Coordinates of C-alpha atoms in Angstrom, one line a residue:
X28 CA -82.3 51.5 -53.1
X29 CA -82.9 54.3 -50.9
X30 CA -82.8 51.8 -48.2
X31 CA -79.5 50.6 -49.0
X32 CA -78.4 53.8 -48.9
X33 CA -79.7 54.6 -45.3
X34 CA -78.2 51.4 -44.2
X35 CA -74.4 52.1 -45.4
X36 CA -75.0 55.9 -44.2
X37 CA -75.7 54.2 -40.6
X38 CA -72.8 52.1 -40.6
X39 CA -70.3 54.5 -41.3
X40 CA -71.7 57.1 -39.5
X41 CA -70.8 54.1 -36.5
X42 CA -67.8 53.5 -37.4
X43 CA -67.0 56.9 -37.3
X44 CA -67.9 57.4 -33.8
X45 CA -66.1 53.7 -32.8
X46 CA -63.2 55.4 -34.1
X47 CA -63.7 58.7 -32.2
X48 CA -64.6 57.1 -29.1
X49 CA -61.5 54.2 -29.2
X50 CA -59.2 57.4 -29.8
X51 CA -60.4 59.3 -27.3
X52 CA -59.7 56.1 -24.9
X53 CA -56.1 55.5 -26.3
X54 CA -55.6 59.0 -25.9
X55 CA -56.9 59.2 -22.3
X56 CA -54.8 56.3 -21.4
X57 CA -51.5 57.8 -22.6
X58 CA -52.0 60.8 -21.0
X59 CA -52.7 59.0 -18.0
X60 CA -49.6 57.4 -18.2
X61 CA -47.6 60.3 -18.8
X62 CA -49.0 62.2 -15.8
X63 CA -48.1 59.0 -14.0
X64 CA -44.9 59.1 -15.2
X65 CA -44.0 63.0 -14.9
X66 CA -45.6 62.9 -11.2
X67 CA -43.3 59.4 -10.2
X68 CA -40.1 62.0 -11.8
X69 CA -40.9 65.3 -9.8
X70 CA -41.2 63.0 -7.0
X71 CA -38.2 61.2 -7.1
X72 CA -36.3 64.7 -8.0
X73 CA -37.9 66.0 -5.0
X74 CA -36.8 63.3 -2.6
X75 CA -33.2 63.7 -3.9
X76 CA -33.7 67.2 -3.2
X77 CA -34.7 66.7 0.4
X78 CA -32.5 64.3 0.9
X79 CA -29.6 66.7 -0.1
X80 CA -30.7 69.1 2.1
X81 CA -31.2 67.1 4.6
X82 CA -27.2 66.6 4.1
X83 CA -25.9 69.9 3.9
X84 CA -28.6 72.5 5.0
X85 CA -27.7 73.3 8.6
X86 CA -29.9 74.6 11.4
X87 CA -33.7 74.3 10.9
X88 CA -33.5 74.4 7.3
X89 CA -32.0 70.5 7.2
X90 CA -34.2 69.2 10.0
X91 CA -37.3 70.0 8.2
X92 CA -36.0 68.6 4.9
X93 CA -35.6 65.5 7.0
X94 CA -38.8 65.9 8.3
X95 CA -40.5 66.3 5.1
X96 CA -38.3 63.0 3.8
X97 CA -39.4 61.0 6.6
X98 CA -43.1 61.9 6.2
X99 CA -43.6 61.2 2.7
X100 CA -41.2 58.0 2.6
X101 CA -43.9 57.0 5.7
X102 CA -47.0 57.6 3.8
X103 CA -45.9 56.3 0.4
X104 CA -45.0 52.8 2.0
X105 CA -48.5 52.7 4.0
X106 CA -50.5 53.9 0.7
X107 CA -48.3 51.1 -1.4
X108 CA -49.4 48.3 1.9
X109 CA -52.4 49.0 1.7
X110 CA -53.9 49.3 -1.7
X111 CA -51.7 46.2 -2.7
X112 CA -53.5 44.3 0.7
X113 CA -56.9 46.0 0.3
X114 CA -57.2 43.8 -3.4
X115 CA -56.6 40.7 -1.9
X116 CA -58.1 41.3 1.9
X117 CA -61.6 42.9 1.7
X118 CA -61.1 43.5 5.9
X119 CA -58.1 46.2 4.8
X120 CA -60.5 48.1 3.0
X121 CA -61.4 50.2 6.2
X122 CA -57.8 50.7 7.4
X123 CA -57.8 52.1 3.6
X124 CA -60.7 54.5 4.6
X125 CA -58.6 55.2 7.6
X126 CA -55.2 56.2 6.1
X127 CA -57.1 58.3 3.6
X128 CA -58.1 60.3 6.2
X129 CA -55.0 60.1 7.9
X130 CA -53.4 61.4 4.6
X131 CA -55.2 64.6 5.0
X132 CA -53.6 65.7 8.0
X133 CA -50.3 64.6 6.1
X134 CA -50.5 66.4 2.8
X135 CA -51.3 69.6 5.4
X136 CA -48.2 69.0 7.4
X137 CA -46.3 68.5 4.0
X138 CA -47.7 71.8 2.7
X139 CA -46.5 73.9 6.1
X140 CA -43.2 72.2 6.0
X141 CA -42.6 73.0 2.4
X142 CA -43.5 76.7 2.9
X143 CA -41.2 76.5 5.8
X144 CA -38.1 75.9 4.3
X145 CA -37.8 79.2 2.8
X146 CA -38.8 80.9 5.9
X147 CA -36.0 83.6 6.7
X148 CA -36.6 84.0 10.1
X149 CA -34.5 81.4 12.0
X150 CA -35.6 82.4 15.4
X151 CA -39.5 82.1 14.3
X152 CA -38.0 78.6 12.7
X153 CA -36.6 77.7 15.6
X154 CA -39.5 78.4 17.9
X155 CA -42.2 76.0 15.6
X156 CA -39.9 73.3 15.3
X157 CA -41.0 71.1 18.5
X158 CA -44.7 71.8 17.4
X159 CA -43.6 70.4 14.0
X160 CA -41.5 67.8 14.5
X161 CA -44.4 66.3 16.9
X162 CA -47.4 66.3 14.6
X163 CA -44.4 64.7 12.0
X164 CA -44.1 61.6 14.9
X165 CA -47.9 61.3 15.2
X166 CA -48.8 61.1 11.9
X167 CA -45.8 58.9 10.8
X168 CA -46.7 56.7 14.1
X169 CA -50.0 56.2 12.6
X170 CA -49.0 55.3 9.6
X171 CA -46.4 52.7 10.5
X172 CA -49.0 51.1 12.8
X173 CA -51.4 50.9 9.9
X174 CA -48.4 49.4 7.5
X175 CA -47.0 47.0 9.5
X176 CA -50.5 45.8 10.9
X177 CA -51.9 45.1 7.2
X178 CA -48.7 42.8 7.3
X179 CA -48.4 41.5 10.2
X180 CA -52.0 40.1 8.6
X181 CA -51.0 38.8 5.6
X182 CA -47.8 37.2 6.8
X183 CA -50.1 35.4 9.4
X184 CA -52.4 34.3 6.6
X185 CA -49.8 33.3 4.7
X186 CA -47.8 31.1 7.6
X187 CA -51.3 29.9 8.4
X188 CA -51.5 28.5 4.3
X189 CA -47.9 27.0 5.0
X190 CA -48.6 25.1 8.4
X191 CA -52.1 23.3 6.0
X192 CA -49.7 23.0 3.4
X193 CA -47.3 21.3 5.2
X194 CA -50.1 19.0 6.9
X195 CA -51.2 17.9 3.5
X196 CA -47.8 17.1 2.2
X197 CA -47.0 15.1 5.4
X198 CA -49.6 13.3 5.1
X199 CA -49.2 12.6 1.4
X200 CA -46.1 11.4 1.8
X201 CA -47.3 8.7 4.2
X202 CA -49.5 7.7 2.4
X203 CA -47.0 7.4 -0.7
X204 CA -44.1 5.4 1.6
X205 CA -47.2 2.7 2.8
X206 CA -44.6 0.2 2.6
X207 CA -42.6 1.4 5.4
X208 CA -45.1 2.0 7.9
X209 CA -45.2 -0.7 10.7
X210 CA -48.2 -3.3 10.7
X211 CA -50.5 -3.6 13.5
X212 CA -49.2 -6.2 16.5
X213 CA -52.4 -8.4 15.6
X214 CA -51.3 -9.0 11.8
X215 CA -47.5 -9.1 12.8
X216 CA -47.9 -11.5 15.6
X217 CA -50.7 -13.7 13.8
X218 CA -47.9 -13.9 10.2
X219 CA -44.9 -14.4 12.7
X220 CA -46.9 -17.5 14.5
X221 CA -44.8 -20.8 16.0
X222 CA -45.6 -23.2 13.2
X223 CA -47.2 -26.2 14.4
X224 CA -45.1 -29.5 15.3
X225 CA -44.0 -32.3 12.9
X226 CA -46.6 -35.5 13.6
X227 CA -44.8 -38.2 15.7
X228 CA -44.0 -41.6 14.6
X229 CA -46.8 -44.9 14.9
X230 CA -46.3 -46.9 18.2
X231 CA -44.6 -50.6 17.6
X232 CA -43.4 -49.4 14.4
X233 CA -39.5 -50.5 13.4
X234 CA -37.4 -47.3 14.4
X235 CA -35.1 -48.4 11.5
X236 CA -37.6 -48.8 8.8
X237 CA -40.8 -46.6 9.9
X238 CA -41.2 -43.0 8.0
X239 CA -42.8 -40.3 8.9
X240 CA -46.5 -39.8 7.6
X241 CA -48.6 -36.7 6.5
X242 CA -52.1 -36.9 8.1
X243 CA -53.8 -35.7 4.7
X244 CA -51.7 -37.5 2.0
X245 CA -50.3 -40.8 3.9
X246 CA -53.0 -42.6 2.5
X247 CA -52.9 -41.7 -0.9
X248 CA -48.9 -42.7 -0.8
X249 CA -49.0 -45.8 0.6
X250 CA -51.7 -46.7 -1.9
X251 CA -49.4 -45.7 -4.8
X252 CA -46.2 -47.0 -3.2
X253 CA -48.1 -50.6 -2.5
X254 CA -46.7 -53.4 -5.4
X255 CA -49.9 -54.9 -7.1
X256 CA -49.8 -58.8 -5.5
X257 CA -52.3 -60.6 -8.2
X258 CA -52.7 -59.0 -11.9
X259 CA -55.8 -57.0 -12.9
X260 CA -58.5 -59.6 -14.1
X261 CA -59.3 -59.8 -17.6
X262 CA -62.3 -57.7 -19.0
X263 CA -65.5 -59.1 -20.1
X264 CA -65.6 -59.5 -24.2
X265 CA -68.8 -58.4 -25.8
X266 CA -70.2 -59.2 -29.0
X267 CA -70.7 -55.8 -30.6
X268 CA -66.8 -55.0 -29.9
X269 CA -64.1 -55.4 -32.5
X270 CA -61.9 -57.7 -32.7
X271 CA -58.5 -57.0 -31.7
X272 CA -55.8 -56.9 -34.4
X273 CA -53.3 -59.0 -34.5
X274 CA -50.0 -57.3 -34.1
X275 CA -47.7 -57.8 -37.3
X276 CA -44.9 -59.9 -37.2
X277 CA -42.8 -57.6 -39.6

């Protein structure tokens, strides 16, 4: 009894912690999601933002909003590449390793630029512009190089997929319309070959009354075609057969 009791105590005291531990993954997993979501939303709000800005703010104040646009619309495309290559394309993996460090120096560049655009000192602005806008071409340079290399790779892969592809079907298709291939000059010439000549007439023989003969069934015709000249002699009669019947008159 006691032992009964022990094992239900142990059972729920387990299905107590598979509940604990399966909420505490739901839970995780929504709240991963709704991080996901809220960061995709302040994103998108801030690129709107920029992209305003970029618009209307004049001066300084616009070109680093456009510098800011064109960084992060850079790196997000290159991150995208990459990860979605890198699943398929083990050889991507280090031009992952690559851009994550490459995405350093970007999220630095991002952070000065974002503290710049409520700088009030235009001339200051001004000044740190061409130093600006040149790490924003190096770093964006990079990572167009990196993006359009990973696929440059998997177009090649894929055109390389196509041409076998297209091979194999090609050759299939052959094989599947045999009947309009052309046969070999041997067989053709050998089926297309001058049949041989009708046999010529006997010598002496009446050119009004002589036929032409076969040389492997002449014989056999003439035999059959011959009238019998005397009738067939009668057969022996033997004791042990019967007598024939008379036929009946009626």
């Amino acid at each position: 009894m006691e032992a009964a009791i022990a094992v239900v105590a142990l059972l729920f005291v387990l299905f107590i912690a598979l509940g604990a531990y399966a909420t505490v993954k739901v839970v995780g997993a929504a709240k991963r999601g709704v991080d996901r979501t809220i960061t995709q939303a302040r994103r998108t709000v801030e690129d709107h933002t920029l992209r305003a800005k970029s618009f209307v703010a004049p001066g300084p104040a616009g070109e680093i909003a456009q510098l800011r646009l064109r960084l992060r619309s850079s790196m997000r495309a290159t991150q995208d590449a990459l990860h979605a290559g890198a699943a398929e394309d083990e050889s991507l993996k280090e031009s992952l390793a690559l851009f994550q460090r490459l995405s350093a120096h970007g999220h630095e560049l991002d952070a000065d630029l974002r503290r710049l655009e409520s700088e009030p000192d235009r001339a200051s602005l001004t000044e740190r512009l061409p130093g600006l806008r040149e790490r924003t071409e190096r770093i964006t340079h990079s990572a167009d190089s990196l993006r359009w290399a990973a696929r440059d790779r998997a177009h090649r892969f894929a055109d390389d997929d196509l041409d076998t592809l297209s091979a194999q079907i090609d050759v299939e298709a052959g094989a599947l319309r045999h009947w309009t291939s052309e046969e070999p000059a041997g067989s053709s010439s050998s089926s297309a070959a001058t049949p041989p000549p009708w046999p010529e007439a006997p010598a002496g023989a009446d050119a009004a009354t002589h036929q032409q003969t076969w040389p492997d069934t002449s014989q056999a015709r003439t035999d059959e075609e011959r009238p019998a000249i005397t009738p067939p002699a009668p057969r022996p009669a033997y004791p042990w057969q019967k007598k024939p019947r008379p036929e009946s008159t009626t």
